[in-house]
Coordinates of C-alpha atoms and ligand atoms in Angstrom, one line a residue:
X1428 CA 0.0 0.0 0.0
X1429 CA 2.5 2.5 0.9
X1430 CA 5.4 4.1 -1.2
X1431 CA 9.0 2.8 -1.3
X1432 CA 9.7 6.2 -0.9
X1433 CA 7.7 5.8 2.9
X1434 CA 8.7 2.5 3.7
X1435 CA 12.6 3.2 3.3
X1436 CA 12.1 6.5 5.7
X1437 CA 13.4 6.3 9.2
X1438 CA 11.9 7.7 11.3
X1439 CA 13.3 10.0 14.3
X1440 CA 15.4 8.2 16.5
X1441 CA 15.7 11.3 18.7
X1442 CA 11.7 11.5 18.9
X1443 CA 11.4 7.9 19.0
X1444 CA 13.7 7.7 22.3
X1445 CA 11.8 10.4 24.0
X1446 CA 8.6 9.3 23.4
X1447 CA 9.7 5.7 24.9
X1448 CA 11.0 8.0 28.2
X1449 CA 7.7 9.7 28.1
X1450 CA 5.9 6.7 28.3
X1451 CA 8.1 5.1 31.4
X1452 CA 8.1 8.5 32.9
X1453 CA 4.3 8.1 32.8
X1454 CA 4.7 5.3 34.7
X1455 CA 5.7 6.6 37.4
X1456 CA 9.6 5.4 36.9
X1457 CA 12.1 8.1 37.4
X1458 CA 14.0 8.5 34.3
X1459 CA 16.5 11.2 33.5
X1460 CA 16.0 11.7 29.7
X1461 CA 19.3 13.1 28.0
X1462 CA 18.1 12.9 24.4
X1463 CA 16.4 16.0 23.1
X1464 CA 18.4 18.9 21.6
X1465 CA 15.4 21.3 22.9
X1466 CA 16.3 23.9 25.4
X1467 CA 15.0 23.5 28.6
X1468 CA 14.3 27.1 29.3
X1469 CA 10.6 29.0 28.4
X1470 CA 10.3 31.0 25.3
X1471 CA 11.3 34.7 26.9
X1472 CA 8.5 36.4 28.2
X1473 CA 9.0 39.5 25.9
X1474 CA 8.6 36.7 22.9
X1475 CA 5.4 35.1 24.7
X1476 CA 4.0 38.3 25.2
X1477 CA 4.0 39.9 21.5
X1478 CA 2.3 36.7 20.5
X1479 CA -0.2 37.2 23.1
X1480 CA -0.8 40.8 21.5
X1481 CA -0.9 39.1 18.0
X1482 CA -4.0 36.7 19.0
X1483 CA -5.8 39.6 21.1
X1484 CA -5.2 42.1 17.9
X1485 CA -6.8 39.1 15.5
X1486 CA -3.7 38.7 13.7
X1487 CA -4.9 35.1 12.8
X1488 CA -5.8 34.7 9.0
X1489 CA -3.1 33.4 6.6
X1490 CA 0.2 34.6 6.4
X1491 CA 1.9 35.8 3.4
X1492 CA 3.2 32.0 2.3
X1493 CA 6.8 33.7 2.1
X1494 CA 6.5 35.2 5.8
X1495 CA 5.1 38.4 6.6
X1496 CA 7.1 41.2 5.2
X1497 CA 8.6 43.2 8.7
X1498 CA 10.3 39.6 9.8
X1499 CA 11.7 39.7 6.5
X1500 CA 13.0 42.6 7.3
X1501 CA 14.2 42.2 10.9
X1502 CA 16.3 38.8 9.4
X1503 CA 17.4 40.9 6.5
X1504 CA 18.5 43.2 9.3
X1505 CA 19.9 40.7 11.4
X1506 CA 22.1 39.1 8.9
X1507 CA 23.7 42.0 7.7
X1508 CA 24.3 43.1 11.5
X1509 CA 25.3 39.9 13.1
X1510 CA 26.3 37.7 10.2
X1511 CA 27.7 40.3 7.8
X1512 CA 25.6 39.1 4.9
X1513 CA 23.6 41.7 2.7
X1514 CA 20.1 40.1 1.7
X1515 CA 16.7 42.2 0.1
X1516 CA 14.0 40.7 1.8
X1517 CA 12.8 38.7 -1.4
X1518 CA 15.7 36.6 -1.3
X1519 CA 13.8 35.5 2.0
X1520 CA 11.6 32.8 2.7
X1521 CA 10.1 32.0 6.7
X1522 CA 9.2 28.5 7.0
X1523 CA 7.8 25.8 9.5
X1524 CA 10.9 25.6 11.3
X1525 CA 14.3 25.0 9.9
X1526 CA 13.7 21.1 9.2
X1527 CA 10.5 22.3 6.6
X1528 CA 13.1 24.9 5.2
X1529 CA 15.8 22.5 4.3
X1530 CA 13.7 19.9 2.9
X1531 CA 12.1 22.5 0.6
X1532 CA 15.9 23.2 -0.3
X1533 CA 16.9 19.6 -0.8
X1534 CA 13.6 19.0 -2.9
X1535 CA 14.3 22.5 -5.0
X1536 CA 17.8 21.6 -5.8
X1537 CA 18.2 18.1 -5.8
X1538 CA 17.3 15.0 -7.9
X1539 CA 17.9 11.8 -9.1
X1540 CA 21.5 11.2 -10.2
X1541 CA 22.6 14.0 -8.1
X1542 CA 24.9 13.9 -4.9
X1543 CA 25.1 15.6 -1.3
X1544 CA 28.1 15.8 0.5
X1545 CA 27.7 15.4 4.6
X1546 CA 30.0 15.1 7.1
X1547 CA 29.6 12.0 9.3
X1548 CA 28.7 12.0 12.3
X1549 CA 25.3 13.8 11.4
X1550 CA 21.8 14.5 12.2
X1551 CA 19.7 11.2 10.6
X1552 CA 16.9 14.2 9.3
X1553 CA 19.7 15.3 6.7
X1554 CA 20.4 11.7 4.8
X1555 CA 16.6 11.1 5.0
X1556 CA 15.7 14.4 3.6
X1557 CA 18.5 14.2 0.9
X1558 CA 17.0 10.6 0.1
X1559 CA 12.9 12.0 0.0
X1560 CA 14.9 14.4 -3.3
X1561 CA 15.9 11.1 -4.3
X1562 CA 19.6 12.4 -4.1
X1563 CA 22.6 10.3 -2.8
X1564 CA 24.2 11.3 0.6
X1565 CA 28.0 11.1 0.1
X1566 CA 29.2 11.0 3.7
X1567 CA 32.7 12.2 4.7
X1568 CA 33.5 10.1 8.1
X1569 CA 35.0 12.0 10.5
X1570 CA 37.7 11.4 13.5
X1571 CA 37.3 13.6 16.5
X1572 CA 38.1 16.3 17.1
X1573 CA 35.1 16.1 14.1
X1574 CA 36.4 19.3 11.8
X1575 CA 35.3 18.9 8.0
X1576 CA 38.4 20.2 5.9
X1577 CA 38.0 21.5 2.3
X1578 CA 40.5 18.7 1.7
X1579 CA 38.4 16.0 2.9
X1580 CA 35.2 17.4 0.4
X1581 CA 37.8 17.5 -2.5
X1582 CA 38.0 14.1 -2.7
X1583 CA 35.0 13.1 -2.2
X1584 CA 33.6 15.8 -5.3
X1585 CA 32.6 14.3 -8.6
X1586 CA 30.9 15.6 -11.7
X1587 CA 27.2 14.5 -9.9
X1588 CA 28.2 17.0 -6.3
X1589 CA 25.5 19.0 -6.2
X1590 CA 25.7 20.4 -2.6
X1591 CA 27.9 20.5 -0.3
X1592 CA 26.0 20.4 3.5
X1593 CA 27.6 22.7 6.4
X1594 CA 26.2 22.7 9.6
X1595 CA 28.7 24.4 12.2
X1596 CA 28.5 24.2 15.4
X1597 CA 27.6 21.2 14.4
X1598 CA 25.2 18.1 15.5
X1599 CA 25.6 16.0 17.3
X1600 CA 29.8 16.8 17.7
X1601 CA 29.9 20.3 18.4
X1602 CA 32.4 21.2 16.4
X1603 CA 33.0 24.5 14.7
X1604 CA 34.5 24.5 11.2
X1605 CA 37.1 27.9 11.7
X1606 CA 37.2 30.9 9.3
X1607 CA 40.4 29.9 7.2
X1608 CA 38.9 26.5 6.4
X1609 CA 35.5 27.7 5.5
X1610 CA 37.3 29.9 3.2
X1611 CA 39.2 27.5 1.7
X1612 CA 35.6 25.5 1.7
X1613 CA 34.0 28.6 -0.3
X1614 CA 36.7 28.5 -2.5
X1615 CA 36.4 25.2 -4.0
X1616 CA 32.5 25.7 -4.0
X1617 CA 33.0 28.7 -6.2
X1618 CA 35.9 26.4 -8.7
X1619 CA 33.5 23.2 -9.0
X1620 CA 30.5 26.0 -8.9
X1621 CA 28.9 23.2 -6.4
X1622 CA 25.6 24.9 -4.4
X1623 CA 26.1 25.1 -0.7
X1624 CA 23.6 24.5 2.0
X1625 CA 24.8 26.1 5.5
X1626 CA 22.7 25.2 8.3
X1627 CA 23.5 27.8 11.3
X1628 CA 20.6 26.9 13.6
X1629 CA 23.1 26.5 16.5
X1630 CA 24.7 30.1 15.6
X1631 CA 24.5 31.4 19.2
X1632 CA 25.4 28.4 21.2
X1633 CA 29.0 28.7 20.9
X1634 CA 31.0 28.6 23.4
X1635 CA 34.8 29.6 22.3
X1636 CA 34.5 32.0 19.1
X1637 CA 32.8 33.5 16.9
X1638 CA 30.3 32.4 14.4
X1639 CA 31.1 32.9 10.8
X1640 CA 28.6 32.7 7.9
X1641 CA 30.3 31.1 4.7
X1642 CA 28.1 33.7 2.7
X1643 CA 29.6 36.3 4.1
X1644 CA 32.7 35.6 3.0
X1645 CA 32.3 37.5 -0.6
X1646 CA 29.8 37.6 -3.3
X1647 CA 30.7 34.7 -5.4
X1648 CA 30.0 32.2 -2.8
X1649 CA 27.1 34.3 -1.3
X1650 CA 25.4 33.9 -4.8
X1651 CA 26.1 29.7 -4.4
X1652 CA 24.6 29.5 -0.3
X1653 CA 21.4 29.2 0.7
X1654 CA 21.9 30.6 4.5
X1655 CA 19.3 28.3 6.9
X1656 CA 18.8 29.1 10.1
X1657 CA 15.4 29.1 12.8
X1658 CA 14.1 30.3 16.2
X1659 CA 14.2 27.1 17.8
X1660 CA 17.7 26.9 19.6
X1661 CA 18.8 30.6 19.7
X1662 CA 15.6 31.6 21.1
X1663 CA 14.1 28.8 23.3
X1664 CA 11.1 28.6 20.4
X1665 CA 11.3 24.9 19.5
X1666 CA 7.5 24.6 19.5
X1667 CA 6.6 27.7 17.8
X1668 CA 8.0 26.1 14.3
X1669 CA 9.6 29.2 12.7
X1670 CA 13.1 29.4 10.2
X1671 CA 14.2 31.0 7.7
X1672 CA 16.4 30.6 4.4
X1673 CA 18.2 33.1 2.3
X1674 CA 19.8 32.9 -1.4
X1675 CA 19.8 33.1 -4.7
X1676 CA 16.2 34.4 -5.8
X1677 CA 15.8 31.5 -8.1
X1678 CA 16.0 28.9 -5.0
X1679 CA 14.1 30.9 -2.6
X1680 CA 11.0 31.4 -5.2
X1681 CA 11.3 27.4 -5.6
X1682 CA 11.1 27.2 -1.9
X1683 CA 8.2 29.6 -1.4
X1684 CA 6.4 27.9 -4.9
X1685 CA 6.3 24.1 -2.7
X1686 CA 5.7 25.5 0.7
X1687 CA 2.3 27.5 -1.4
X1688 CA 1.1 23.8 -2.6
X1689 CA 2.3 22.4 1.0
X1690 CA 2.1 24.5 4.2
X1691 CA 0.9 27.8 3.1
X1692 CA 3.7 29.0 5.0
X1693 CA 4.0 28.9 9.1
X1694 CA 1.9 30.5 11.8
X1695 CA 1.0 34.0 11.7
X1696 CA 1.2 34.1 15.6
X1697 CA 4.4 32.5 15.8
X1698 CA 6.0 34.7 13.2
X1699 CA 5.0 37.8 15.3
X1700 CA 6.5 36.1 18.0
X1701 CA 9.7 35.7 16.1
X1702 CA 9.9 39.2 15.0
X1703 CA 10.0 40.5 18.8
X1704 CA 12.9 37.9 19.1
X1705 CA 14.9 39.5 16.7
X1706 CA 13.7 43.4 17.8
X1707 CA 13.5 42.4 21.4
X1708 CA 16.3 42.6 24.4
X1709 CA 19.1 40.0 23.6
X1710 CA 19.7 39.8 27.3
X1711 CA 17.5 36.3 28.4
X1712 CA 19.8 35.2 25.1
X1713 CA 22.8 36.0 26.6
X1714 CA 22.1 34.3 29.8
X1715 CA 20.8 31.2 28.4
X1716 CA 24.6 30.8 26.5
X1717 CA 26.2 31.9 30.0
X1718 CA 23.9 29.2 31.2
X1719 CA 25.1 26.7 28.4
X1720 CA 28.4 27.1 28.6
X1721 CA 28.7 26.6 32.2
X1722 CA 26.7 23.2 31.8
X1723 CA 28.9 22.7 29.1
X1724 CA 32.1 22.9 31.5
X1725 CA 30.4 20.6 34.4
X1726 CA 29.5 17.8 32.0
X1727 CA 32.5 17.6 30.2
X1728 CA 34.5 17.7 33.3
X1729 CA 32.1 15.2 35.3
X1730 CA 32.5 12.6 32.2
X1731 CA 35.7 12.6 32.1
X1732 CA 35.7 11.1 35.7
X1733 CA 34.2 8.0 34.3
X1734 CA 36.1 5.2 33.2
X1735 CA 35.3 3.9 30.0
X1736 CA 33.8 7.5 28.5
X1737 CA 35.4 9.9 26.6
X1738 CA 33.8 13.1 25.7
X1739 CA 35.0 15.4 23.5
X1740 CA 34.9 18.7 24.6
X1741 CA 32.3 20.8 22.4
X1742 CA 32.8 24.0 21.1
X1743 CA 29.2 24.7 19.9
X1744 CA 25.6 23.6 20.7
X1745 CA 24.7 21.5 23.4
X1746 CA 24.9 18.0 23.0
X1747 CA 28.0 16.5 25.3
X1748 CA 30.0 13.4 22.5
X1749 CA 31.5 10.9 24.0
X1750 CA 33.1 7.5 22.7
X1751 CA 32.2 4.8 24.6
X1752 CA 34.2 2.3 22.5
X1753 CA 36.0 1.2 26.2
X1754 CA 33.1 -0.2 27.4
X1755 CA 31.8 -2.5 24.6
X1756 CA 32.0 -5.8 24.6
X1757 CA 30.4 -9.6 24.3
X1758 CA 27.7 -8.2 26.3
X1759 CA 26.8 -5.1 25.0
X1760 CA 28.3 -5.1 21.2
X1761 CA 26.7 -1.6 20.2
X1762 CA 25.9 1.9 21.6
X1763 CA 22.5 0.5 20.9
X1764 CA 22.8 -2.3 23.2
X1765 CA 24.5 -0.6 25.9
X1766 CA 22.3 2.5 25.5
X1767 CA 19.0 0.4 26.2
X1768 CA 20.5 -1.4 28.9
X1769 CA 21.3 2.3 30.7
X1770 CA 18.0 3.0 30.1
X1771 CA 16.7 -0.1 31.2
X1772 CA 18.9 -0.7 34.5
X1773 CA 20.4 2.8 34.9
X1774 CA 17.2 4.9 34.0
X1775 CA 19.2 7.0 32.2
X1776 CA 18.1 8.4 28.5
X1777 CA 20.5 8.9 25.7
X1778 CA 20.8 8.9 22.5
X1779 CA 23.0 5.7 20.8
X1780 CA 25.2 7.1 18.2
X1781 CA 23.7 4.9 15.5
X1782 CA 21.1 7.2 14.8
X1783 CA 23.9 10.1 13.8
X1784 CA 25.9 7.4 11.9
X1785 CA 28.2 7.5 14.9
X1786 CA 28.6 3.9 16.2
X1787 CA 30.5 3.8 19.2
X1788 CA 29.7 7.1 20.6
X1789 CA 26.8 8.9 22.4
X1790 CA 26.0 12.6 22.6
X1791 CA 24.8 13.6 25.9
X1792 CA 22.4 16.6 25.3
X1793 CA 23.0 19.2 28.3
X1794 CA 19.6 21.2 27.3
X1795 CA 18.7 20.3 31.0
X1796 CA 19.3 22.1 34.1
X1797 CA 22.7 21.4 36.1
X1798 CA 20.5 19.4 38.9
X1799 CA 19.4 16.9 36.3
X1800 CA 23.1 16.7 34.5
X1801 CA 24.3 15.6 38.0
X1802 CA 21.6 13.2 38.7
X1803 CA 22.3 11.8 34.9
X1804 CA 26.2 11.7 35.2
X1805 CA 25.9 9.4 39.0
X1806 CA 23.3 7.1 37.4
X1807 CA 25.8 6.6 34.6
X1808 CA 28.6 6.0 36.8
X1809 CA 27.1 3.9 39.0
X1810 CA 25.5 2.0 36.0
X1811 CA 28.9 1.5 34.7
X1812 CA 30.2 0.2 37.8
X1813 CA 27.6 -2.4 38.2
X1814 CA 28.3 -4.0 35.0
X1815 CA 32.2 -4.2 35.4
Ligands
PLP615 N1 19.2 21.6 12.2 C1 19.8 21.0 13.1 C2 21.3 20.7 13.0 C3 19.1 20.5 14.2 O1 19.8 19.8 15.2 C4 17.7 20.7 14.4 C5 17.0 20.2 15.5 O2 17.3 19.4 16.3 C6 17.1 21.5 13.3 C7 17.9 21.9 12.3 C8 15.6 21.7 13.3 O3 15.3 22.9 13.9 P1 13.8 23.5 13.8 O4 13.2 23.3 15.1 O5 14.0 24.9 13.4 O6 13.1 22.7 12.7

């Protein structure tokens, strides 16, 4: 009955974890889930509050299917302020979230016959996405500490490279691709004249420099990016499903074209909502990173104490990678083993690396306040322990 397009998707092993901890946790079983790269913290109030005034002003018929003209402005703003990347609003689109937006861009510039380049380890949603365009993921394994090279994409480029996929700081590693390489990334982009697709949806959560936009980098590669980034991380707005994309007019109208025969665009409350995030105070921004970062320093610190784990300290978002190749064994052969067992006996949630192509490792998501990182970290342990 169903497609072979359908019956070879995965689905969310992220989403698939959580709702299994859900369930338990429902159960009355104390469970401390470590999986979900959603911030803990509330939407800021400021946020909350203009799309309050949105509802009570009847701002609720359909949206422009591009996004409402003023956020086009305040990201057209914001890119050329923060990112140093000059956009018109009609090289714009707003979508349901980032994940909508980068489907739209794998469907708009990718087909059969044609290939992606990703770095491995990497979010599952990209290789399914890439496969729904009926594209071919070309993945680039990586070795901690996880940095993608221009080097490495050379040789895996080929007369079918259609894109090449960025996404730094990145998930599920962390890691940051630096100025000097992205340049030298741009520069074979703009030889090969390959498109690339730059996921910065974890923009602010970086905890040792600065972020740096591969668009921004000159007008050659600006006219070959497609710049994606959302709401959701940055801003504590996971559920309110708003991102955005900007490019090359071309791509951008393709984008807008399929989301007008799809989703009509996303919420006119939520993009309100958005728009006071980007005109807003950045201050509850600012604190959440502070708050991040010092997570960031407990966990990685608090690992390390175990035998058997080794985390890689992240630069960027907020998922904690660690190798547990040490403790594998006859008994537990896979992350996936040894992950359900922690759940199971140690009532701890995380993710096994399988589902980022990562076998071997685990990322520990530290969206989750320092009370529950330390509860999490002694379960581990003591889980650990029990099995030697
Ligand atoms: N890109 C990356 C790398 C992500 O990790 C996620 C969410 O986990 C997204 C995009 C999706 O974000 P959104 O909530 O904007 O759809």
């Amino acid at each position: 009955m169903l497609t072979k397009r359908i019956l070879r998707l995965q689905p969310s092993a992220t989403f698939a974890i959580d709702g299994k901890v859900k369930s338990l946790q429902a159960a009355g079983i104390s469970v401390v889930n470590l999986t979900l790269g959603e911030p803990d913290f509330v939407t800021p109030k400021h946020i909350r509050k203009a799309a309050i005034r949105a509802i009570t002003d009847g701002f609720t018929h359909y949206a422009p299917i591009a996004g409402i003209f003023e956020l086009k402005e305040a990201v057209a703003k914001k890119l050329l302020v923060e990112n140093g990347i000059s956009y018109q609003p009609s090289e714009i689109v707003i979508g349901v979230g980032t994940k909508q937006l980068l489907y739209s861009a794998f469907q708009s510039l990718c087909q059969k016959g044609d290939e992606v380049i990703v770095a491995m380890p990497t979010w599952n949603t990209y290789i399914e996405q890439i496969k729904l365009a009926e594209a071919a993921p070309v993945c680039i394994p990586l070795l901690p500490p996880f940095k993608l090279t221009a080097n490495m994409i050379e040789k895996h480029c080929n007369s079918k490279t259609k894109v090449i996929l960025l996404n730094s700081p990145a998930n599920p590693t962390g890691a940051v691709i630096e100025k000097k390489e992205l340049e030298k990334i741009a520069q074979l982009a703009i030889e090969r004249q390959i498109f690339v697709l730059s996921d910065e949806i974890y923009e602010k959560l970086i905890y040792e420099r600065k972020h740096v936009s591969i668009a921004s980098l000159g007008e050659k590669i600006k006219d070959l990016t497609l710049t994606i980034n959302g709401f959701s991380k940055s801003y504590a707005m996971t559920g309110w499903r708003v991102g955005y994309a900007a490019g090359p007019k071309p791509i951008v109208e393709a984008m807008i074209a399929l989301a007008g025969q799809t989703t009509s665009g996303t919420c006119s409350i939520s993009q309100k909502a958005a728009l006071h995030a980007l005109s807003g105070s950045k201050k509850t921004v600012e604190k959440m990173v502070g708050e991040f970062k010092k997570r960031r320093n407990y966990i990685y610190t608090a690992l390390r104490q175990i035998q058997g784990i080794v985390p890689y300290k992240t630069e960027g978002a907020f998922y904690a990678f660690c190798s547990i190749e040490k403790l594998l064994n006859q008994k537990y052969k896979t992350s996936q083993t040894w992950c359900e067992a922690l759940l199971e006996k140690g009532k701890v949630a995380v993710i096994p690396g399988e589902a980022f192509y990562a076998p071997g490792f685990i990322p520990i998501s530290f969206a989750k306040p320092i009370s529950d990182l330390r509860k999490g970290v002694g379960r581990i342990k003591k889980f650990i322990e029990g099995e030697k």
